[in-house]
Amino acid sequence: MPNGRDATHSGPTEKCGVVGVSLEERDAARPLYYSLYALQHRGQESAGIVTHDGFQQHSHVEMGLVGDAFGEDDIADLRGSAGIGHVRYPTAGSVNKSCAQPFTVSFKSGALGLSHNGNLVNADEVREELAAQGHAFTSDGDTEVIAHDLARNLLESDLVRAVKRTMGRIHGSYSLTITHDDTVLGVRDPEGNRPLCIGELEDGYVLASESAAIDTLDGELVRDVRPGELVVLHPGGEGFDSYQLFERENTAHCFFEHVYFARPDSVIDDELVYEVRRELGRQLWEEGGIETDVVMPVPDSGRAFASGYAEAAQEEGSGVEFAEGLMKNRYVGRTFIMPTQDERERAVRLKLNPIKSTVEGKTVTLIDDSIVRGTTSTQLVDLLKDCGAEEVHMRIGAPPIVAPCYMGIDMATREELIAADKSVEEIREAIAADSLSYLSTEAVAEALGRSQADLCLGCVTGEYPYDVEGEETDREVTRPEIGGVAGADD
Ligand code: SF4
């Protein structure tokens, strides 16, 4: 996968990628299709595109990966120079086509399409209110709640006022791309929890969760959509208007986007993700560096961290050598299903294989971006020791994950999180590493160039930027059990 992870990864999983395109003349469907490819790492359960040709809305939504969800005929049928797209990984709502996006509603004042990345914390409340007014829901996802609320407001207000009213009613994390007939909109929640950016193409404009999607279309990143901002792309791709509808004293950018979720080649909130990860690696050396023979990443997610770590160590005169000691089998795909726990535990040998000569007789620092349940870290330490490593020291490029995410990240339940009730020393013992250290929240904020007050650090502090009281995070999401390991952790 392009972000350095693969679909067998069952660690924290991002929920969704969104795009929107408005062009001068040509159909939007193909650029939307390519940009969804670029965002495939943000969701693999379903993919969809909605376009509008000035008269009529067209929609194609299918379960599966982007490449499987669309055929040539589907792309050809999606007519019109304005449209939005979505890739989904569910954390709220069922895993079936009824929750796949973009969500569409037709009503008296036009047709709406809506793509959502994030999670509302008051969706049930708004749903009940709308249901009492006669709105009928076809899914249990929160995106439909936003679509219905916006449709209701559009009956009474102009576009900008209607969006503002909806933003005032819904609470939580959301980056949205919307079609209202052939007008494409982008909206980011007032705290800016999930990313969204604007790009310029030769013949129009694009909105996307990550700038890598703009690069794929040979476009230029214009800027991030600001927290609380509504961007309206002009039909015909001639420009865009901006409305700053809400302004907060502090933002709540998800720090995990930079640590883990986003592609390293994306620029998010003015920072190149790859450089942030290297800086996090440098900070990791500053805070918990240890002299060993080699430092190696857990591929691929730990690579940028390990390179920054090794560089900082060498600058200080350390003799530590950067080495790729674990090789990944890239052909273990998401259909690789292992029915028993025993088989799932074997997955590490199918997925990662050490280069014996790199580790035999050596002291090793193994770098990863996070530990969720701890299973994979245990297996990797064991594997390296089996291959003759004298010592294995683990360094993690983020603070311990102690609490679930309420903002749409499929993190694991509190009971499953190894750091929820264990000290760092107890985790070290559990994974059988010779030493273990994590990065501090202060170092994370410094690497991101922001104050902690402007970041969401909920999963590592237990303090959330939204009112999440009563939110159900330990929800069951029914999906096939998929084995395998990679990147960060199980
Ligand atoms: S709780 Fe963690 S994963 Fe969720 S939005 Fe906040 S920082 Fe991101």
CSV table of C-alpha atoms and ligand atoms in Angstrom, one decimal:
chain,number,residue,atom,x,y,z
A,1,MET,CA,0.0,0.0,0.0
A,2,PRO,CA,1.3,3.5,-0.8
A,3,ASN,CA,1.4,4.7,2.8
A,4,GLY,CA,3.8,2.0,3.7
A,5,ARG,CA,1.2,-0.4,5.1
A,6,ASP,CA,-0.8,-3.1,3.6
A,7,ALA,CA,-4.3,-4.2,3.9
A,8,THR,CA,-3.6,-7.1,6.2
A,9,HIS,CA,-2.6,-4.7,8.8
A,10,SER,CA,-5.0,-4.8,11.7
A,11,GLY,CA,-3.6,-2.0,13.8
A,12,PRO,CA,-5.2,1.5,13.9
A,13,THR,CA,-7.2,1.9,10.7
A,14,GLU,CA,-8.2,5.2,9.2
A,15,LYS,CA,-11.8,5.8,8.3
A,16,CYS,CA,-12.2,7.0,4.7
A,17,GLY,CA,-10.7,9.3,2.1
A,18,VAL,CA,-12.7,12.0,0.3
A,19,VAL,CA,-12.2,13.8,-3.0
A,20,GLY,CA,-14.1,16.4,-5.1
A,21,VAL,CA,-13.4,17.7,-8.6
A,22,SER,CA,-14.8,20.5,-10.7
A,23,LEU,CA,-13.6,20.8,-14.2
A,24,GLU,CA,-14.0,23.1,-17.2
A,25,GLU,CA,-15.3,20.6,-19.8
A,26,ARG,CA,-14.1,17.0,-19.4
A,27,ASP,CA,-15.9,14.5,-17.2
A,28,ALA,CA,-14.8,14.4,-13.6
A,29,ALA,CA,-15.1,10.6,-13.2
A,30,ARG,CA,-11.7,9.6,-14.4
A,31,PRO,CA,-9.7,12.1,-12.3
A,32,LEU,CA,-11.9,11.1,-9.3
A,33,TYR,CA,-11.1,7.5,-10.0
A,34,TYR,CA,-7.4,8.1,-10.1
A,35,SER,CA,-7.5,10.3,-7.0
A,36,LEU,CA,-9.4,7.5,-5.1
A,37,TYR,CA,-6.6,5.2,-6.1
A,38,ALA,CA,-4.1,7.6,-4.5
A,39,LEU,CA,-6.2,7.4,-1.3
A,40,GLN,CA,-6.8,3.7,-1.2
A,41,HIS,CA,-4.8,3.4,2.0
A,42,ARG,CA,-7.5,5.4,3.8
A,43,GLY,CA,-10.2,2.8,3.2
A,44,GLN,CA,-10.6,-0.6,1.4
A,45,GLU,CA,-14.1,-1.7,2.2
A,46,SER,CA,-15.9,0.3,-0.5
A,47,ALA,CA,-15.4,2.9,-3.1
A,48,GLY,CA,-17.8,5.3,-4.8
A,49,ILE,CA,-18.2,8.3,-7.2
A,50,VAL,CA,-21.1,10.7,-7.7
A,51,THR,CA,-21.1,13.1,-10.6
A,52,HIS,CA,-23.5,15.7,-11.9
A,53,ASP,CA,-23.9,16.7,-15.5
A,54,GLY,CA,-25.9,19.9,-14.9
A,55,PHE,CA,-29.2,18.1,-15.3
A,56,GLN,CA,-28.8,14.8,-13.5
A,57,GLN,CA,-26.9,13.1,-10.8
A,58,HIS,CA,-25.0,9.8,-11.6
A,59,SER,CA,-23.7,7.5,-8.9
A,60,HIS,CA,-21.7,4.3,-8.8
A,61,VAL,CA,-20.8,2.8,-5.4
A,62,GLU,CA,-19.5,-0.7,-4.8
A,63,MET,CA,-17.9,-2.8,-2.1
A,64,GLY,CA,-14.2,-3.6,-2.5
A,65,LEU,CA,-11.0,-1.8,-3.7
A,66,VAL,CA,-11.1,1.0,-6.2
A,67,GLY,CA,-9.7,-1.1,-9.0
A,68,ASP,CA,-12.4,-3.7,-8.4
A,69,ALA,CA,-15.3,-1.3,-7.8
A,70,PHE,CA,-15.2,0.4,-11.2
A,71,GLY,CA,-15.1,-1.0,-14.7
A,72,GLU,CA,-14.7,1.1,-17.9
A,73,ASP,CA,-18.4,1.2,-18.4
A,74,ASP,CA,-19.0,2.5,-14.9
A,75,ILE,CA,-16.6,5.4,-15.5
A,76,ALA,CA,-18.2,6.2,-18.9
A,77,ASP,CA,-21.7,6.3,-17.3
A,78,LEU,CA,-20.6,8.8,-14.7
A,79,ARG,CA,-21.1,11.9,-16.8
A,80,GLY,CA,-20.6,15.5,-15.8
A,81,SER,CA,-17.6,17.7,-15.0
A,82,ALA,CA,-18.4,18.0,-11.3
A,83,GLY,CA,-18.2,15.1,-8.8
A,84,ILE,CA,-17.0,13.7,-5.5
A,85,GLY,CA,-15.6,10.3,-4.5
A,86,HIS,CA,-15.0,8.2,-1.4
A,87,VAL,CA,-13.1,5.2,-0.1
A,88,ARG,CA,-14.4,3.8,3.1
A,89,TYR,CA,-13.2,1.9,6.1
A,90,PRO,CA,-16.1,1.6,8.5
A,91,THR,CA,-15.9,2.4,12.2
A,92,ALA,CA,-19.5,3.4,12.6
A,93,GLY,CA,-22.3,1.8,10.8
A,94,SER,CA,-22.5,-1.6,9.2
A,95,VAL,CA,-20.1,-3.2,6.7
A,96,ASN,CA,-22.4,-3.4,3.7
A,97,LYS,CA,-23.4,-1.4,0.7
A,98,SER,CA,-26.0,0.7,2.5
A,99,CYS,CA,-23.2,2.6,4.3
A,100,ALA,CA,-21.0,2.9,1.3
A,101,GLN,CA,-20.4,6.4,0.1
A,102,PRO,CA,-20.9,9.0,-1.4
A,103,PHE,CA,-24.3,9.1,0.1
A,104,THR,CA,-27.0,10.6,-2.2
A,105,VAL,CA,-30.3,12.4,-1.5
A,106,SER,CA,-32.7,13.9,-4.0
A,107,PHE,CA,-35.1,16.5,-2.6
A,108,LYS,CA,-37.2,19.5,-3.7
A,109,SER,CA,-34.3,21.9,-4.1
A,110,GLY,CA,-31.9,19.6,-5.9
A,111,ALA,CA,-29.7,16.5,-5.6
A,112,LEU,CA,-27.0,16.1,-2.9
A,113,GLY,CA,-24.0,13.8,-2.8
A,114,LEU,CA,-21.9,13.6,0.3
A,115,SER,CA,-18.6,12.0,1.3
A,116,HIS,CA,-17.5,12.0,4.9
A,117,ASN,CA,-14.2,11.3,6.7
A,118,GLY,CA,-14.5,11.4,10.4
A,119,ASN,CA,-17.0,10.5,13.1
A,120,LEU,CA,-19.8,12.6,14.7
A,121,VAL,CA,-20.3,12.4,18.4
A,122,ASN,CA,-23.9,13.5,18.3
A,123,ALA,CA,-25.2,11.5,15.3
A,124,ASP,CA,-27.8,9.6,17.3
A,125,GLU,CA,-29.3,12.7,18.7
A,126,VAL,CA,-29.5,14.5,15.3
A,127,ARG,CA,-30.9,11.3,13.7
A,128,GLU,CA,-33.7,11.0,16.3
A,129,GLU,CA,-34.6,14.7,15.8
A,130,LEU,CA,-34.7,14.3,12.0
A,131,ALA,CA,-36.7,11.0,12.2
A,132,ALA,CA,-39.2,12.8,14.4
A,133,GLN,CA,-39.7,15.3,11.6
A,134,GLY,CA,-40.4,12.5,9.1
A,135,HIS,CA,-36.9,11.8,7.6
A,136,ALA,CA,-36.6,8.1,6.7
A,137,PHE,CA,-33.1,6.6,7.0
A,138,THR,CA,-31.8,3.8,4.9
A,139,SER,CA,-28.5,3.2,6.8
A,140,ASP,CA,-27.1,3.4,10.3
A,141,GLY,CA,-24.1,5.6,9.3
A,142,ASP,CA,-23.6,9.2,10.4
A,143,THR,CA,-23.1,10.4,6.9
A,144,GLU,CA,-26.7,10.0,6.1
A,145,VAL,CA,-27.5,12.1,9.2
A,146,ILE,CA,-25.4,15.0,7.7
A,147,ALA,CA,-27.0,14.6,4.3
A,148,HIS,CA,-30.5,14.8,5.7
A,149,ASP,CA,-29.8,17.7,7.9
A,150,LEU,CA,-28.2,19.6,5.0
A,151,ALA,CA,-31.2,18.7,2.7
A,152,ARG,CA,-33.6,20.0,5.4
A,153,ASN,CA,-31.6,23.3,5.7
A,154,LEU,CA,-31.4,23.8,2.0
A,155,LEU,CA,-35.2,23.9,1.8
A,156,GLU,CA,-35.1,27.0,4.0
A,157,SER,CA,-31.7,28.7,3.3
A,158,ASP,CA,-29.2,29.4,0.6
A,159,LEU,CA,-26.2,27.0,0.2
A,160,VAL,CA,-23.8,28.8,2.6
A,161,ARG,CA,-26.3,29.4,5.3
A,162,ALA,CA,-27.6,25.8,5.1
A,163,VAL,CA,-24.0,24.4,5.4
A,164,LYS,CA,-23.4,26.8,8.4
A,165,ARG,CA,-26.6,25.6,10.1
A,166,THR,CA,-25.7,22.0,9.6
A,167,MET,CA,-22.1,22.6,10.9
A,168,GLY,CA,-23.7,24.3,14.0
A,169,ARG,CA,-25.9,21.2,14.6
A,170,ILE,CA,-23.4,18.3,14.1
A,171,HIS,CA,-20.5,17.8,16.5
A,172,GLY,CA,-17.4,15.8,16.0
A,173,SER,CA,-14.8,15.1,13.4
A,174,TYR,CA,-15.6,15.7,9.7
A,175,SER,CA,-14.0,16.5,6.4
A,176,LEU,CA,-16.7,16.5,3.8
A,177,THR,CA,-16.9,16.8,0.0
A,178,ILE,CA,-20.4,17.5,-1.2
A,179,THR,CA,-22.1,17.9,-4.5
A,180,HIS,CA,-25.2,20.1,-4.6
A,181,ASP,CA,-26.3,19.6,-8.2
A,182,ASP,CA,-23.1,20.5,-10.2
A,183,THR,CA,-21.5,22.6,-7.4
A,184,VAL,CA,-18.8,20.9,-5.4
A,185,LEU,CA,-18.1,21.9,-1.8
A,186,GLY,CA,-15.5,21.1,0.7
A,187,VAL,CA,-16.0,21.4,4.5
A,188,ARG,CA,-13.7,20.8,7.4
A,189,ASP,CA,-14.9,20.7,11.0
A,190,PRO,CA,-14.1,23.7,13.2
A,191,GLU,CA,-11.3,21.8,15.0
A,192,GLY,CA,-9.7,20.5,11.8
A,193,ASN,CA,-9.5,17.0,13.1
A,194,ARG,CA,-9.2,15.3,9.7
A,195,PRO,CA,-7.3,16.7,6.8
A,196,LEU,CA,-8.6,18.2,3.6
A,197,CYS,CA,-6.8,20.3,1.0
A,198,ILE,CA,-7.4,22.2,-2.3
A,199,GLY,CA,-5.4,21.6,-5.5
A,200,GLU,CA,-5.4,23.4,-8.8
A,201,LEU,CA,-5.5,21.4,-12.1
A,202,GLU,CA,-4.9,22.7,-15.6
A,203,ASP,CA,-8.7,22.9,-16.2
A,204,GLY,CA,-10.2,23.1,-12.7
A,205,TYR,CA,-9.9,22.5,-9.0
A,206,VAL,CA,-9.8,19.4,-6.7
A,207,LEU,CA,-10.4,18.8,-3.1
A,208,ALA,CA,-8.8,15.8,-1.4
A,209,SER,CA,-8.0,14.3,2.0
A,210,GLU,CA,-4.3,14.2,1.1
A,211,SER,CA,-2.2,16.1,-1.3
A,212,ALA,CA,-0.8,12.9,-2.8
A,213,ALA,CA,-4.2,12.6,-4.7
A,214,ILE,CA,-3.6,16.1,-6.2
A,215,ASP,CA,0.0,15.0,-7.3
A,216,THR,CA,-1.6,12.0,-9.0
A,217,LEU,CA,-3.6,14.3,-11.1
A,218,ASP,CA,-0.5,16.5,-12.0
A,219,GLY,CA,-2.1,19.3,-10.0
A,220,GLU,CA,-0.6,21.8,-7.6
A,221,LEU,CA,-1.4,22.0,-3.9
A,222,VAL,CA,-3.0,25.4,-3.3
A,223,ARG,CA,-3.5,25.0,0.5
A,224,ASP,CA,-5.2,23.1,3.3
A,225,VAL,CA,-8.9,23.8,3.8
A,226,ARG,CA,-9.0,25.7,7.1
A,227,PRO,CA,-10.7,24.3,10.2
A,228,GLY,CA,-14.3,25.6,10.1
A,229,GLU,CA,-14.0,26.7,6.4
A,230,LEU,CA,-16.4,26.0,3.6
A,231,VAL,CA,-14.9,26.0,0.1
A,232,VAL,CA,-17.2,26.2,-2.9
A,233,LEU,CA,-15.7,25.2,-6.3
A,234,HIS,CA,-17.3,27.1,-9.1
A,235,PRO,CA,-19.1,24.9,-11.7
A,236,GLY,CA,-16.9,24.8,-14.8
A,237,GLY,CA,-13.7,24.7,-12.7
A,238,GLU,CA,-13.1,28.5,-12.8
A,239,GLY,CA,-12.1,29.0,-9.2
A,240,PHE,CA,-13.4,28.8,-5.7
A,241,ASP,CA,-15.0,30.8,-3.0
A,242,SER,CA,-14.0,30.5,0.7
A,243,TYR,CA,-16.3,31.1,3.7
A,244,GLN,CA,-14.8,30.9,7.2
A,245,LEU,CA,-18.0,29.8,8.9
A,246,PHE,CA,-16.6,28.9,12.3
A,247,GLU,CA,-13.4,29.8,14.2
A,248,ARG,CA,-12.1,28.2,17.3
A,249,GLU,CA,-9.3,29.3,19.6
A,250,ASN,CA,-7.7,25.9,19.2
A,251,THR,CA,-7.6,23.3,16.6
A,252,ALA,CA,-7.5,19.5,17.2
A,253,HIS,CA,-5.5,18.0,14.3
A,254,CYS,CA,-5.2,14.3,14.7
A,255,PHE,CA,-1.5,13.7,15.4
A,256,PHE,CA,-1.8,10.1,14.2
A,257,GLU,CA,-2.3,11.3,10.6
A,258,HIS,CA,1.3,12.3,10.6
A,259,VAL,CA,2.6,9.4,12.6
A,260,TYR,CA,0.8,6.7,10.8
A,261,PHE,CA,-2.3,7.2,8.7
A,262,ALA,CA,-1.3,9.5,5.9
A,263,ARG,CA,1.0,8.7,3.0
A,264,PRO,CA,4.6,9.9,3.6
A,265,ASP,CA,4.5,11.9,0.4
A,266,SER,CA,1.4,13.9,1.4
A,267,VAL,CA,1.6,17.4,2.8
A,268,ILE,CA,-0.9,17.9,5.6
A,269,ASP,CA,-1.4,21.2,7.4
A,270,ASP,CA,1.7,22.6,5.8
A,271,GLU,CA,4.0,19.7,6.8
A,272,LEU,CA,5.4,16.9,4.6
A,273,VAL,CA,4.5,13.7,6.4
A,274,TYR,CA,7.8,12.0,5.5
A,275,GLU,CA,9.8,14.9,7.1
A,276,VAL,CA,7.6,14.9,10.2
A,277,ARG,CA,8.2,11.2,10.6
A,278,ARG,CA,12.0,11.7,10.2
A,279,GLU,CA,11.9,14.4,12.8
A,280,LEU,CA,9.9,12.1,15.2
A,281,GLY,CA,12.7,9.6,14.7
A,282,ARG,CA,15.3,12.3,15.5
A,283,GLN,CA,13.4,13.1,18.7
A,284,LEU,CA,13.2,9.4,19.5
A,285,TRP,CA,17.0,9.3,19.5
A,286,GLU,CA,17.2,12.5,21.7
A,287,GLU,CA,14.7,11.1,24.2
A,288,GLY,CA,15.5,7.4,24.3
A,289,GLY,CA,18.5,6.6,22.0
A,290,ILE,CA,20.5,3.5,22.8
A,291,GLU,CA,23.9,2.4,21.4
A,292,THR,CA,23.4,-0.8,19.4
A,293,ASP,CA,25.1,-2.3,16.4
A,294,VAL,CA,22.2,-1.7,14.1
A,295,VAL,CA,19.0,0.2,13.9
A,296,MET,CA,16.2,-1.2,11.7
A,297,PRO,CA,12.7,-0.3,10.9
A,298,VAL,CA,9.6,-2.5,11.0
A,299,PRO,CA,8.8,-2.2,7.2
A,300,ASP,CA,7.4,0.0,5.9
A,301,SER,CA,5.8,2.2,8.5
A,302,GLY,CA,8.9,2.5,10.7
A,303,ARG,CA,11.3,3.4,7.9
A,304,ALA,CA,11.2,7.2,8.0
A,305,PHE,CA,11.4,7.1,11.8
A,306,ALA,CA,14.4,4.8,11.7
A,307,SER,CA,16.2,6.9,9.1
A,308,GLY,CA,15.8,10.1,11.3
A,309,TYR,CA,16.8,8.2,14.4
A,310,ALA,CA,20.0,6.8,12.8
A,311,GLU,CA,20.9,10.2,11.3
A,312,ALA,CA,20.5,11.9,14.7
A,313,ALA,CA,22.6,9.1,16.4
A,314,GLN,CA,25.4,9.3,13.8
A,315,GLU,CA,25.5,13.1,14.1
A,316,GLU,CA,26.2,12.6,17.8
A,317,GLY,CA,29.1,10.2,16.9
A,318,SER,CA,27.2,7.0,17.5
A,319,GLY,CA,28.5,4.0,15.5
A,320,VAL,CA,25.0,2.6,15.0
A,321,GLU,CA,24.4,1.4,11.5
A,322,PHE,CA,21.0,1.8,9.6
A,323,ALA,CA,20.0,-1.6,8.2
A,324,GLU,CA,17.0,-3.1,6.5
A,325,GLY,CA,16.9,-6.3,8.5
A,326,LEU,CA,13.3,-7.4,7.9
A,327,MET,CA,12.0,-8.1,4.5
A,328,LYS,CA,8.3,-7.9,3.7
A,329,ASN,CA,6.3,-10.3,1.5
A,330,ARG,CA,4.3,-7.8,-0.6
A,331,TYR,CA,2.0,-10.5,-1.9
A,332,VAL,CA,0.2,-11.2,1.3
A,333,GLY,CA,-3.0,-9.4,0.5
A,334,ARG,CA,-6.2,-8.6,2.3
A,335,THR,CA,-7.8,-11.9,1.2
A,336,PHE,CA,-5.2,-13.7,3.2
A,337,ILE,CA,-7.6,-15.1,5.8
A,338,MET,CA,-6.4,-17.2,8.7
A,339,PRO,CA,-9.2,-18.8,10.6
A,340,THR,CA,-7.4,-19.7,13.9
A,341,GLN,CA,-5.5,-17.6,16.4
A,342,ASP,CA,-2.5,-20.0,16.0
A,343,GLU,CA,-2.5,-19.4,12.2
A,344,ARG,CA,-2.8,-15.7,12.8
A,345,GLU,CA,0.2,-15.8,15.0
A,346,ARG,CA,2.2,-17.5,12.3
A,347,ALA,CA,1.3,-14.7,10.0
A,348,VAL,CA,4.4,-12.8,11.0
A,349,ARG,CA,6.6,-15.5,9.3
A,350,LEU,CA,4.6,-15.2,6.1
A,351,LYS,CA,4.7,-11.5,6.2
A,352,LEU,CA,8.2,-10.6,7.4
A,353,ASN,CA,11.4,-12.4,7.2
A,354,PRO,CA,14.7,-11.3,8.8
A,355,ILE,CA,18.0,-11.1,6.9
A,356,LYS,CA,20.0,-13.3,9.1
A,357,SER,CA,23.4,-11.8,8.4
A,358,THR,CA,22.1,-8.4,9.4
A,359,VAL,CA,21.0,-9.5,12.9
A,360,GLU,CA,23.1,-12.5,13.8
A,361,GLY,CA,25.3,-11.8,16.8
A,362,LYS,CA,24.3,-8.1,16.8
A,363,THR,CA,22.5,-5.8,19.2
A,364,VAL,CA,19.5,-4.4,17.4
A,365,THR,CA,17.2,-1.3,17.8
A,366,LEU,CA,13.9,-2.0,16.2
A,367,ILE,CA,11.8,1.1,15.3
A,368,ASP,CA,8.1,1.2,14.8
A,369,ASP,CA,5.4,3.9,14.8
A,370,SER,CA,3.1,2.5,17.4
A,371,ILE,CA,2.1,-0.5,19.5
A,372,VAL,CA,-1.6,-1.3,19.7
A,373,ARG,CA,-2.2,-4.8,21.2
A,374,GLY,CA,1.5,-5.9,21.4
A,375,THR,CA,1.1,-9.2,19.6
A,376,THR,CA,3.2,-8.3,16.6
A,377,SER,CA,5.9,-6.6,18.6
A,378,THR,CA,6.2,-9.8,20.7
A,379,GLN,CA,6.5,-11.9,17.5
A,380,LEU,CA,9.1,-9.6,16.0
A,381,VAL,CA,11.3,-9.6,19.1
A,382,ASP,CA,11.0,-13.4,19.2
A,383,LEU,CA,11.8,-13.7,15.5
A,384,LEU,CA,14.9,-11.5,15.7
A,385,LYS,CA,16.2,-13.4,18.7
A,386,ASP,CA,15.6,-16.7,16.9
A,387,CYS,CA,17.8,-15.4,14.1
A,388,GLY,CA,20.6,-14.7,16.5
A,389,ALA,CA,20.1,-11.1,17.6
A,390,GLU,CA,21.9,-10.7,21.0
A,391,GLU,CA,19.7,-7.9,22.2
A,392,VAL,CA,16.5,-6.3,20.7
A,393,HIS,CA,15.6,-2.8,21.9
A,394,MET,CA,12.3,-1.4,20.7
A,395,ARG,CA,11.7,2.4,20.1
A,396,ILE,CA,8.3,3.7,19.3
A,397,GLY,CA,7.7,6.9,17.4
A,398,ALA,CA,4.6,7.9,19.3
A,399,PRO,CA,3.4,7.9,23.0
A,400,PRO,CA,1.7,4.7,24.4
A,401,ILE,CA,-1.9,4.3,23.1
A,402,VAL,CA,-3.9,4.2,26.3
A,403,ALA,CA,-7.5,5.0,25.1
A,404,PRO,CA,-9.7,4.4,22.1
A,405,CYS,CA,-10.4,6.9,19.4
A,406,TYR,CA,-13.9,8.5,19.2
A,407,MET,CA,-13.1,10.4,16.0
A,408,GLY,CA,-13.5,7.7,13.5
A,409,ILE,CA,-10.2,5.7,13.8
A,410,ASP,CA,-10.6,1.9,14.3
A,411,MET,CA,-8.0,1.7,17.1
A,412,ALA,CA,-9.0,-1.3,19.1
A,413,THR,CA,-11.2,-1.6,22.2
A,414,ARG,CA,-9.8,-0.3,25.5
A,415,GLU,CA,-9.4,-3.9,26.7
A,416,GLU,CA,-7.3,-4.8,23.7
A,417,LEU,CA,-4.9,-1.9,24.1
A,418,ILE,CA,-1.7,-3.2,25.8
A,419,ALA,CA,-0.9,0.3,27.2
A,420,ALA,CA,-4.3,0.8,28.7
A,421,ASP,CA,-3.4,-0.9,31.9
A,422,LYS,CA,0.3,-1.6,31.7
A,423,SER,CA,3.3,0.5,32.4
A,424,VAL,CA,6.1,0.8,29.8
A,425,GLU,CA,8.2,-1.7,31.9
A,426,GLU,CA,5.3,-4.1,32.0
A,427,ILE,CA,4.9,-3.8,28.2
A,428,ARG,CA,8.6,-4.4,27.8
A,429,GLU,CA,8.3,-7.6,29.8
A,430,ALA,CA,5.2,-8.7,27.8
A,431,ILE,CA,6.9,-8.3,24.5
A,432,ALA,CA,10.3,-9.6,25.8
A,433,ALA,CA,12.3,-6.7,24.5
A,434,ASP,CA,15.6,-5.8,26.2
A,435,SER,CA,14.4,-2.2,26.5
A,436,LEU,CA,11.5,-0.2,25.3
A,437,SER,CA,10.8,3.5,25.0
A,438,TYR,CA,8.1,5.6,23.5
A,439,LEU,CA,8.2,9.2,22.4
A,440,SER,CA,6.7,11.9,24.7
A,441,THR,CA,3.7,14.0,23.7
A,442,GLU,CA,5.9,17.1,24.0
A,443,ALA,CA,8.3,15.7,21.3
A,444,VAL,CA,5.3,14.9,19.1
A,445,ALA,CA,4.1,18.5,19.3
A,446,GLU,CA,7.6,19.8,18.6
A,447,ALA,CA,8.0,17.6,15.6
A,448,LEU,CA,4.7,18.8,14.2
A,449,GLY,CA,5.5,22.4,15.0
A,450,ARG,CA,2.3,22.9,17.0
A,451,SER,CA,1.4,23.3,20.6
A,452,GLN,CA,-0.3,20.3,22.3
A,453,ALA,CA,-3.4,22.5,22.7
A,454,ASP,CA,-3.8,22.5,18.9
A,455,LEU,CA,-3.5,18.7,18.5
A,456,CYS,CA,-5.9,15.9,19.2
A,457,LEU,CA,-3.9,13.5,21.5
A,458,GLY,CA,-7.0,11.7,22.8
A,459,CYS,CA,-5.8,8.2,22.3
A,460,VAL,CA,-2.5,8.8,24.2
A,461,THR,CA,-3.8,11.1,26.9
A,462,GLY,CA,-7.5,10.0,27.3
A,463,GLU,CA,-8.5,13.7,27.0
A,464,TYR,CA,-10.5,14.4,23.9
A,465,PRO,CA,-11.2,17.7,22.1
A,466,TYR,CA,-14.9,16.8,21.6
A,467,ASP,CA,-17.6,16.0,24.1
A,468,VAL,CA,-17.4,12.2,23.8
A,469,GLU,CA,-19.3,11.3,27.0
A,470,GLY,CA,-21.5,8.4,26.3
A,471,GLU,CA,-20.0,7.7,23.0
A,472,GLU,CA,-19.8,4.0,22.2
A,473,THR,CA,-16.2,3.2,21.0
A,474,ASP,CA,-16.0,-0.4,21.8
A,475,ARG,CA,-18.6,-1.0,19.1
A,476,GLU,CA,-18.6,-4.2,17.1
A,477,VAL,CA,-17.8,-3.8,13.5
A,478,THR,CA,-18.7,-6.9,11.7
A,479,ARG,CA,-16.0,-7.7,9.2
A,480,PRO,CA,-14.2,-10.8,8.0
A,481,GLU,CA,-11.4,-11.8,10.3
A,482,ILE,CA,-8.2,-11.1,8.4
A,483,GLY,CA,-4.9,-12.2,9.7
A,484,GLY,CA,-1.5,-10.8,9.0
A,485,VAL,CA,0.9,-8.3,10.3
A,486,ALA,CA,2.9,-5.4,9.1
A,487,GLY,CA,3.8,-1.9,9.9
A,488,ALA,CA,3.1,-0.7,13.3
A,489,ASP,CA,1.6,-3.5,15.1
A,490,ASP,CA,-1.1,-6.1,15.0
B,1,SF4,S1,-8.0,10.0,19.4
B,1,SF4,FE1,-6.0,9.6,18.4
B,1,SF4,S2,-6.4,8.7,16.5
B,1,SF4,FE2,-8.3,9.6,17.2
B,1,SF4,S3,-8.4,11.6,16.3
B,1,SF4,FE3,-7.4,11.9,18.3
B,1,SF4,S4,-5.2,11.6,17.9
B,1,SF4,FE4,-6.3,10.9,16.1
